[in-house]
Coordinates of C-alpha atoms in Angstrom, one line a residue:
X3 CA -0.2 3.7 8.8
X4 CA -2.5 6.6 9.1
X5 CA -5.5 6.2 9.9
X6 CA -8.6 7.7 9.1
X7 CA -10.5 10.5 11.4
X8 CA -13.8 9.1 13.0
X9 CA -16.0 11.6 15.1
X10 CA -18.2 9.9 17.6
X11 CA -21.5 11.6 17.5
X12 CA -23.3 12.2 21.1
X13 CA -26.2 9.8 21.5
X14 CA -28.6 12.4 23.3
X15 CA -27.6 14.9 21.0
X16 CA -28.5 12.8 18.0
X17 CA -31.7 12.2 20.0
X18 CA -32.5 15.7 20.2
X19 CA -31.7 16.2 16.8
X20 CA -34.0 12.8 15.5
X21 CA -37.1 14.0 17.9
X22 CA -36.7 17.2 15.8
X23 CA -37.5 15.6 12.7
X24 CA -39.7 13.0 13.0
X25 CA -41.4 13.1 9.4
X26 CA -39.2 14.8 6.8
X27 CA -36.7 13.6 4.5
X28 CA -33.9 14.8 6.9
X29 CA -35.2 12.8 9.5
X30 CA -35.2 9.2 7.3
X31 CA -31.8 10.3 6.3
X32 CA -29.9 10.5 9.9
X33 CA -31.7 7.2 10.7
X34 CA -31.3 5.6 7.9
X35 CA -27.4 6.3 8.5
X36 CA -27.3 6.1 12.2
X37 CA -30.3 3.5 12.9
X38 CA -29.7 1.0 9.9
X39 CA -26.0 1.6 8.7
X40 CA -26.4 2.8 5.2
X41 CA -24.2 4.4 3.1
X42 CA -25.0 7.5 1.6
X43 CA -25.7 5.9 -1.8
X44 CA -27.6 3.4 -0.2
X45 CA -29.5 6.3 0.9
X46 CA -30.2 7.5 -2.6
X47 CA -30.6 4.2 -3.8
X48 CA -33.4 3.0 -1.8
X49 CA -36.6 2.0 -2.4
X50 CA -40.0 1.5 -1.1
X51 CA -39.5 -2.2 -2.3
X52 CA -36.8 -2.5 -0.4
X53 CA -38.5 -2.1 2.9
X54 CA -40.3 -5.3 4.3
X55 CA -42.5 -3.7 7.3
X56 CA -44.1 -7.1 8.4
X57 CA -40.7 -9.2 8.3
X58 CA -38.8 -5.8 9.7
X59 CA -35.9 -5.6 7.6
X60 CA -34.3 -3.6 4.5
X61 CA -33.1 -5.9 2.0
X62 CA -30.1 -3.7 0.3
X63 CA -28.5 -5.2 -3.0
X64 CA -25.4 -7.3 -0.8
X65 CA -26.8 -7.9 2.8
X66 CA -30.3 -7.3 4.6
X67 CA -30.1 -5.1 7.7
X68 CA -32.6 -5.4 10.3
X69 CA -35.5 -2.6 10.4
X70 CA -36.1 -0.7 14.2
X71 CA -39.1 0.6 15.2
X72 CA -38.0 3.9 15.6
X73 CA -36.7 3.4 11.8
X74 CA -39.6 1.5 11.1
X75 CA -42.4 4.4 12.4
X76 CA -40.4 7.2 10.7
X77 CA -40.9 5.5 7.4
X78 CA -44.6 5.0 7.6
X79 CA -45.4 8.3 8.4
X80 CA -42.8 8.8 5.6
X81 CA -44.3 6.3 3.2
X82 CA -47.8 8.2 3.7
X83 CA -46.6 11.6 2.6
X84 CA -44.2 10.9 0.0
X85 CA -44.9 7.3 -1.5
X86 CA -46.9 8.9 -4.1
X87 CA -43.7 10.7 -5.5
X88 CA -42.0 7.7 -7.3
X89 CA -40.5 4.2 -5.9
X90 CA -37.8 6.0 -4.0
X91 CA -38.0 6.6 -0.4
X92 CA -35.7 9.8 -0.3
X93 CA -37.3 12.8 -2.0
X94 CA -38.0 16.2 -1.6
X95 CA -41.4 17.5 -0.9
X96 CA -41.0 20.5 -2.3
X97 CA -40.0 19.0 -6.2
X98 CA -41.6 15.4 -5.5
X99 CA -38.2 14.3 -6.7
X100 CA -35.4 11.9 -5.9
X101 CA -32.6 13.3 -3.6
X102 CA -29.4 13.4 -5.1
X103 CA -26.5 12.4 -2.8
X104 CA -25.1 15.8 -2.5
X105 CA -28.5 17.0 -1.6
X106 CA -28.5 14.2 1.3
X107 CA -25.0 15.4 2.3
X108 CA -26.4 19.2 2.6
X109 CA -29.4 18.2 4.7
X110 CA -27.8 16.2 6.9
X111 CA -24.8 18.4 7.8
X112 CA -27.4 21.0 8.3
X113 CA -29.2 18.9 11.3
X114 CA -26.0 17.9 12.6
X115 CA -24.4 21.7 12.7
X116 CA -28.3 22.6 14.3
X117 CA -27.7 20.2 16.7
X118 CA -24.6 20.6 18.1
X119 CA -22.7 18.0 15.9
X120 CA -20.5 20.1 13.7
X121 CA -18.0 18.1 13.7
X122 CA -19.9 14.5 13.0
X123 CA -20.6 13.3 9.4
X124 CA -22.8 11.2 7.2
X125 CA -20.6 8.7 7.5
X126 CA -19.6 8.8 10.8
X127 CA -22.9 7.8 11.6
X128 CA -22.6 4.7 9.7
X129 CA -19.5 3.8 11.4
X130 CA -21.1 4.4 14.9
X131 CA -24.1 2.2 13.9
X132 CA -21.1 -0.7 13.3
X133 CA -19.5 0.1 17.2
X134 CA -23.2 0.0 18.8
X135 CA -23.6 -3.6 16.7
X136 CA -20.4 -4.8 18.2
X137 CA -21.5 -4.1 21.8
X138 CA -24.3 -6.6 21.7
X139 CA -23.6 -8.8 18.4
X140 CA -20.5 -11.2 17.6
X141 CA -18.7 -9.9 14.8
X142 CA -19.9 -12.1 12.1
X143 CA -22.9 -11.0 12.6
X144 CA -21.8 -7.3 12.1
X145 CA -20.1 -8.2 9.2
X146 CA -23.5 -9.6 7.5
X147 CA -25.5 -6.7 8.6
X148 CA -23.5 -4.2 8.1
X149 CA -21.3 -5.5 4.5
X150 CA -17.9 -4.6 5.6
X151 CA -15.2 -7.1 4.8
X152 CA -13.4 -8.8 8.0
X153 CA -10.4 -6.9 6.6
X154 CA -12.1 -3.9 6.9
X155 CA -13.4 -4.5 10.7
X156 CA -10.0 -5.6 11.5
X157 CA -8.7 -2.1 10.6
X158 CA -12.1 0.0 11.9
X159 CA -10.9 -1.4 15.4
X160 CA -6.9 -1.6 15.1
X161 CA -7.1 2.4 17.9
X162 CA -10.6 1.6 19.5
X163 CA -9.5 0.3 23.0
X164 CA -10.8 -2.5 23.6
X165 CA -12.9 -1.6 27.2
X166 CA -14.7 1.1 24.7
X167 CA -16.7 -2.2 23.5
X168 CA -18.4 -4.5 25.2
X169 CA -18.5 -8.3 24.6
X170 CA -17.0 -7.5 21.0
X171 CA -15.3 -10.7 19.4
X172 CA -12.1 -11.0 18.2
X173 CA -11.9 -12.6 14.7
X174 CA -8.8 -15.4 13.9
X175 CA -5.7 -13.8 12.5
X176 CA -6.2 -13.3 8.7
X177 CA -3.3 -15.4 7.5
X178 CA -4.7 -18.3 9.6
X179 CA -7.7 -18.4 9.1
X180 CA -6.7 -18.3 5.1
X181 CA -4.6 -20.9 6.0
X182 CA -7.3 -23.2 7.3
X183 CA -9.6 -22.3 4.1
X184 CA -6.7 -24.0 2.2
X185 CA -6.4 -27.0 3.7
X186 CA -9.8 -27.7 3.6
X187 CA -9.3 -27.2 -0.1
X188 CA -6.8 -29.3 -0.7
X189 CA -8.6 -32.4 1.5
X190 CA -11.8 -32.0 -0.2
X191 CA -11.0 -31.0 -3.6
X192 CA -12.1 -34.1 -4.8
X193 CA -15.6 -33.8 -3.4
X194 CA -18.8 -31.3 -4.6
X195 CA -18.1 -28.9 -1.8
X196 CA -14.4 -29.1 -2.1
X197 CA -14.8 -28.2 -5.8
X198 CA -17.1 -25.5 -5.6
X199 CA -14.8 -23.9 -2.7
X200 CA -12.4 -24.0 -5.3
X201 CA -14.6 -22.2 -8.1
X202 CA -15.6 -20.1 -5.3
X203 CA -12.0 -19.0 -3.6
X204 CA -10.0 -19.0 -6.7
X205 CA -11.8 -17.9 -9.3
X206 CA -14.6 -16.2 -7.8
X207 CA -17.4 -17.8 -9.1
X208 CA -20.8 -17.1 -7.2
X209 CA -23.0 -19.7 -5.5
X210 CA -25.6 -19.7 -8.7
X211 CA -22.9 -19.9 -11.3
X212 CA -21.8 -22.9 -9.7
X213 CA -24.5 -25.1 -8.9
X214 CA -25.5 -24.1 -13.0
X215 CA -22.3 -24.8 -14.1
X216 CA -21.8 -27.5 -17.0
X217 CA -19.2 -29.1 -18.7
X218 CA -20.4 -27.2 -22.1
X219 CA -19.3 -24.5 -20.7
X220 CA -15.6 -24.6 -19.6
X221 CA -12.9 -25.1 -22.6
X222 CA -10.1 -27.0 -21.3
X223 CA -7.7 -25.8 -24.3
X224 CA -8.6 -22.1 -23.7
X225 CA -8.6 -22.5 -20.0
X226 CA -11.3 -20.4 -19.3
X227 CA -15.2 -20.9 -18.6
X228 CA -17.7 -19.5 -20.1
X229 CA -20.4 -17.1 -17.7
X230 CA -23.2 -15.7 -20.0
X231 CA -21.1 -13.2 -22.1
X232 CA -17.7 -13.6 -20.3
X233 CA -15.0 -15.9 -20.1
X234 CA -13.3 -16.4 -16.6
X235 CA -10.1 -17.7 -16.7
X236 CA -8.8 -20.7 -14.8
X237 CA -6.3 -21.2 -12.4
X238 CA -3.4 -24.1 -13.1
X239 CA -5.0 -25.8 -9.9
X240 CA -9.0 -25.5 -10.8
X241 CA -8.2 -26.3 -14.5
X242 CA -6.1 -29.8 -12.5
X243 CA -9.5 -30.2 -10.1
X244 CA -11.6 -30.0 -13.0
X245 CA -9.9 -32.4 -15.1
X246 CA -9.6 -35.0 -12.5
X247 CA -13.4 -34.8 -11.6
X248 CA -14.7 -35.0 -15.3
X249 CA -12.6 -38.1 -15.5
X250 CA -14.8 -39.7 -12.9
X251 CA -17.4 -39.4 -14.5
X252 CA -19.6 -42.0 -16.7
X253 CA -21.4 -41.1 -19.7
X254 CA -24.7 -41.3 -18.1
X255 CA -24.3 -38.4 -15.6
X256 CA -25.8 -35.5 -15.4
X257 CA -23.9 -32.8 -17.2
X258 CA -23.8 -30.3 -14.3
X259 CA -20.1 -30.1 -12.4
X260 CA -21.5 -30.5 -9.0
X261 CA -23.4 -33.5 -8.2
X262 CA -24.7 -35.0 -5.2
X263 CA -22.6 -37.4 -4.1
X264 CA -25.2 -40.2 -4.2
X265 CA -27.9 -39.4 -6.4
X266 CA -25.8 -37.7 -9.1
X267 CA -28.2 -34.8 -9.2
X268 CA -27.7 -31.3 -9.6
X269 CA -27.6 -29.3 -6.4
X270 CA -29.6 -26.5 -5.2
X271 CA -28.0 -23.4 -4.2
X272 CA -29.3 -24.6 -0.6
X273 CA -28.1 -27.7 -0.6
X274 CA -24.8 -26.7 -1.8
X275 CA -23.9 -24.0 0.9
X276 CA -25.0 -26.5 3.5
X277 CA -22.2 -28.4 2.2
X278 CA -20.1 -25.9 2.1
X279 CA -20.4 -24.9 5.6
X280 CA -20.1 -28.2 7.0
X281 CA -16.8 -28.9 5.6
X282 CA -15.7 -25.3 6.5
X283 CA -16.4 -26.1 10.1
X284 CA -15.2 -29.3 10.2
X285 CA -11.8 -27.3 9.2
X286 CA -12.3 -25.3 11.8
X287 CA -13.4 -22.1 10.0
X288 CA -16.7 -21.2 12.1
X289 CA -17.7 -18.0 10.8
X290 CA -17.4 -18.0 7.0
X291 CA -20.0 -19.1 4.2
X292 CA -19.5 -20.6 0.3
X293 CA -20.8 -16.6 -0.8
X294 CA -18.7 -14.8 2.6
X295 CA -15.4 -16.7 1.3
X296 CA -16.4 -15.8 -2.2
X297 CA -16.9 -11.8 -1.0
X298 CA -13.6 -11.9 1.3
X299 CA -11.8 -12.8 -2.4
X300 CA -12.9 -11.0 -4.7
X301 CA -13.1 -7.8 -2.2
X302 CA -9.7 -8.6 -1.3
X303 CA -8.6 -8.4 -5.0
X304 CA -10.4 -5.0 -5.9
X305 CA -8.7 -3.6 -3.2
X306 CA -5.0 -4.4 -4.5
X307 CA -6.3 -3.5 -7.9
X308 CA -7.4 0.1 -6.4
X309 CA -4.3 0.8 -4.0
X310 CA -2.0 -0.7 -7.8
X311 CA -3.9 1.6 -9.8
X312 CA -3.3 4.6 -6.9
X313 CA 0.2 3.7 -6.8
X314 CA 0.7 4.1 -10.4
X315 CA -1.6 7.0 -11.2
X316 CA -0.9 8.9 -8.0
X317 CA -4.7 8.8 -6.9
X318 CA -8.2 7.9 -7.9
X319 CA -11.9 9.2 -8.4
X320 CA -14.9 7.0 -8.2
X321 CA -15.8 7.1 -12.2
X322 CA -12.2 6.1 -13.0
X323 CA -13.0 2.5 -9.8
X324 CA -16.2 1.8 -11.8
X325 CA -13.9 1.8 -15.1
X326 CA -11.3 -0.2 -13.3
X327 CA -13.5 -2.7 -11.5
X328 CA -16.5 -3.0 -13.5
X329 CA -19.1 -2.2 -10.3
X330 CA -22.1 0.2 -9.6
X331 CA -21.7 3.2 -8.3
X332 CA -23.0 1.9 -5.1
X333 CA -20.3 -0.6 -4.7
X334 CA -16.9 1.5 -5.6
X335 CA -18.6 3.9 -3.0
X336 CA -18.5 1.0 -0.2
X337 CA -15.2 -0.4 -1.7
X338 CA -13.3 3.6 -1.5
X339 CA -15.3 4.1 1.8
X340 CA -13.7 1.2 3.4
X341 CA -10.4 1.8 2.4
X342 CA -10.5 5.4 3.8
X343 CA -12.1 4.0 6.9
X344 CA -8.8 1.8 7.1
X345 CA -6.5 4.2 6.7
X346 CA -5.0 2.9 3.5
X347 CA -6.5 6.1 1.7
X348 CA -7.2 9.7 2.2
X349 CA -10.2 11.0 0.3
X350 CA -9.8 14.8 -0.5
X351 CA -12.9 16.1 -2.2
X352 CA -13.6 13.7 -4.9
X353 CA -10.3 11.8 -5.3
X354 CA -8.8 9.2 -2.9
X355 CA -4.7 9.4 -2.3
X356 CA -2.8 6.6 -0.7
X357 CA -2.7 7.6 3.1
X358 CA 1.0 9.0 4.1
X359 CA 1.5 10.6 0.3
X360 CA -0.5 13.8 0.7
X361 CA -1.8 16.3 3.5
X362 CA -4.8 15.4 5.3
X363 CA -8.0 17.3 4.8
X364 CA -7.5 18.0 8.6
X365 CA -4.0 19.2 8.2
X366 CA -4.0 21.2 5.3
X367 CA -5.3 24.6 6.3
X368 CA -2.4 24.6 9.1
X369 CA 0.3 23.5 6.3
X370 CA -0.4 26.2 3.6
X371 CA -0.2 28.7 6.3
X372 CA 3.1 27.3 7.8
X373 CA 4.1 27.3 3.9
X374 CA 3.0 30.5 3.4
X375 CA 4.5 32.3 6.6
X376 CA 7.9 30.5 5.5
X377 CA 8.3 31.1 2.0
X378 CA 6.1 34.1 1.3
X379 CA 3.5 34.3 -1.4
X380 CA 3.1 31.6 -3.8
X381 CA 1.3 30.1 -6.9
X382 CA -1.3 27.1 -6.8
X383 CA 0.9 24.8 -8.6
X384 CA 3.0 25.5 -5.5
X385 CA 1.0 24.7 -2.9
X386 CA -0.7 21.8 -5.0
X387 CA 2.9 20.5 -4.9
X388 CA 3.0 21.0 -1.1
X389 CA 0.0 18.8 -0.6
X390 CA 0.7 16.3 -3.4
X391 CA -2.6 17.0 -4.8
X392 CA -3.5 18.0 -8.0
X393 CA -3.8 21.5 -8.7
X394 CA -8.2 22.1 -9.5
X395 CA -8.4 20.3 -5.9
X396 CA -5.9 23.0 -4.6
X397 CA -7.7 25.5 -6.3
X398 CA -10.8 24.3 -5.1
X399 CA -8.8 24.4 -1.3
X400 CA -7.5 27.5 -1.4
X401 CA -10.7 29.2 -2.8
X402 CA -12.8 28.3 0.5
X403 CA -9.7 29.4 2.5
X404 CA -10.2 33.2 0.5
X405 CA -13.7 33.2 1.3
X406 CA -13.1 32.6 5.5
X407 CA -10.5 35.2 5.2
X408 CA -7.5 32.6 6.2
X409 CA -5.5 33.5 3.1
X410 CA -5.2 36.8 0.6
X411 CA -5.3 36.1 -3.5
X412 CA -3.3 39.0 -5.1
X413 CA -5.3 39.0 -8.6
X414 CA -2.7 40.8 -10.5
X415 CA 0.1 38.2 -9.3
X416 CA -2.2 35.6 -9.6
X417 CA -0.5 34.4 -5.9
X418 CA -1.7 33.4 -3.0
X419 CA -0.2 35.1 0.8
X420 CA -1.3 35.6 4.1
X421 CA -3.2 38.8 5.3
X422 CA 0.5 40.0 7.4
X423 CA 2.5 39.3 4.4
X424 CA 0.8 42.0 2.4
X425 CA 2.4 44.8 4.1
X426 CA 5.9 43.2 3.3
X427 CA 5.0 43.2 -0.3
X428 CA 3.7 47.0 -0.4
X429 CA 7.2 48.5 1.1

């Protein structure tokens, strides 16, 4: 499987390039990126809430990173000069506005081209932030702070050799480790742990829909249960577990699912992963929590619903995941980002292609002009069916490759030919 480019970016030229722009919003960008391991939505997204200065950490919507006092002194002196703008800690000074993400995208490609870093993106950055985690952090650790998936890591690594990191920790083989979560299942499903592992794994419940869960609200004949407006379906084996615990139950419990075991009280979220955990590492899964085996699921089900829908529908923009999936903008951008990252898609301008059914961005320059030279001129639908792409991206391709002079558009023919076939077509 193909897998997707990453550029390394130098650490003393990013150095240069951060002491260069110590206070401006290009500055809070690259670190933000580089320093902390954002996204570029996250980017956008951030606010001055967000940032806890005395605990030193940025709680983001799925994880909290820890906050560096490089990181930490840039956004004072930040915070000073732009906090008066609005609650977002992007802006320009010039509009005393909110950054959009292109805008973020332009600045920093700017800084990185200045610097010697042509090559290096906004992402890339993230990813190196991941690498430089993993030489002094175990991987679950990573994994918390930085909110990939362990699928995801798996795959980041698959080509990195493994004396490029230091002390980095190898996780258990995914079908073992999936293995072990099941039998752990199956002993305990008859115990408040056990059960929510179940809700948890197989349905994807989250921690506080459990622990508030009630008998009210699940409808045996419909097999579903009821979550504020929507109705998640069972599984043959919850709807069994479920069954079986209500039946042990007396008419003078509490009418929560989970109990304590002794008191037959409802437990706190707290309490409840405590549990959790101590059954998962008595079944010899060490690293993994109620909400981390909950994330691993449902992540792991997006991502076949995004490589079915590609499959079927040839490829797939970010408005059309959002439809599909139901998440913030935020989210389908770290879902699609860590697909690319894995090689399982190509992204090629806004639409993402299943990796090995179209051209790579890198490679398709070199493959029109092969096309070209071979078959002389030729239309856009062409070309877009050379790159299995649709035919506005091509456009859109083929356009920037006018304006550097790498190709020739003859208006009247509406075709498009390199500069040394035009003499062939004017004899």
């Amino acid at each position: 499987m193909q897998q997707n480019v990453f550029y390394q970016p130098d650490k003393d030229a990013m150095g240069r390039i951060l002491s260069a722009e110590e206070a401006s919003a290009t500055g809070v960008i690259l670190r933000l990126a580089w320093l902390e391991g954002l996204t570029r939505d996250e980017i956008s997204n951030l606010t001055w809430e967000q940032i806890d200065f005395d605990a030193h950490e940025l709680h983001l919507p799925e994880r909290t990173v820890p906050l560096c006092s490089d990181m930490a002194r840039c956004l004072h002196t930040w915070q000073m000069l732009c906090a008066e703008y609005g609650p977002f800690v992007v802006v320009s000074e010039q509009r005393k506005a909110r950054l959009t993400p292109q805008s973020i995208s332009r600045l920093a490609r700017t800084a990185l081209d200045v610097g010697g870093q042509e090559k290096v993106r906004l992402l890339d950055l993230r990813y190196d932030f991941i690498l430089r985690q993993l030489e002094t952090h175990d991987w679950p650790y990573v994994l918390r702070i930085s909110g990939i998936s362990v699928t995801t890591y798996r795959n980041c690594l698959a080509d990195i050799k493994k004396n490029d990191l230091a002390s980095v920790g190898t996780p258990r083989d995914a079908k073992d480790e999936e293995f072990r979560i099941w039998k752990i299942m199956q002993a305990e499903q008859d115990t408040p742990p056990g059960i929510a592992l179940w809700l948890s794994h197989q349905i994807g419940l989250q921690n506080e829909d459990i622990v508030s869960l009630t008998w009210e609200q699940i409808d045996f004949d419909a097999n579903v249960i009821h979550i504020g407006g929507t109705d998640v379906p069972l599984t043959n084996a919850v709807s069994r577990i479920l069954k079986a615990e209500r039946d042990r139950r007396t008419p003078d419990d509490d009418p929560h699912v989970i109990l304590t075991p002794r008191s037959r009280k409802p437990l706190s979220i707290a309490r409840l992963s405590t549990m959790v955990r101590t059954i998962l590492i008595r079944g010899g899964v060490e690293n993994q929590t109620l909400r981390e085996v909950r994330r691993d699921t449902v992540q792991e089900a997006e991502r076949r619903q995004i490589l079915d829908y590609v499959r079927e529908h040839g490829s797939i923009s970010r408005s059309e995941t959002m439809a599909l999936l139901g998440l913030s903008t935020n989210k389908v951008y770290n879902r699609l980002n860590a697909l690319t990252f894995s090689g399982e898609l190509v992204r090629i301008n806004s639409r993402y292609y299943l990796a090995g059914a179209v051209i790579t961005p890198e490679q398709q320059g070199d493959a029109i002009k092969q096309y070209l030279a071979e078959s002389g001129p030729a239309y856009c639908q062409d070309i877009a069916a050379l790159l299995h792409i649709g035919k506005r991206t091509t456009a859109r391709i083929l356009k920037k490759m006018v304006d550097a002079g790498e190709v020739i558009m003859l208006r009247r023919e509406k075709r498009y030919t390199l500069l040394n076939n035009t003499a062939e077509l004017s004899s």
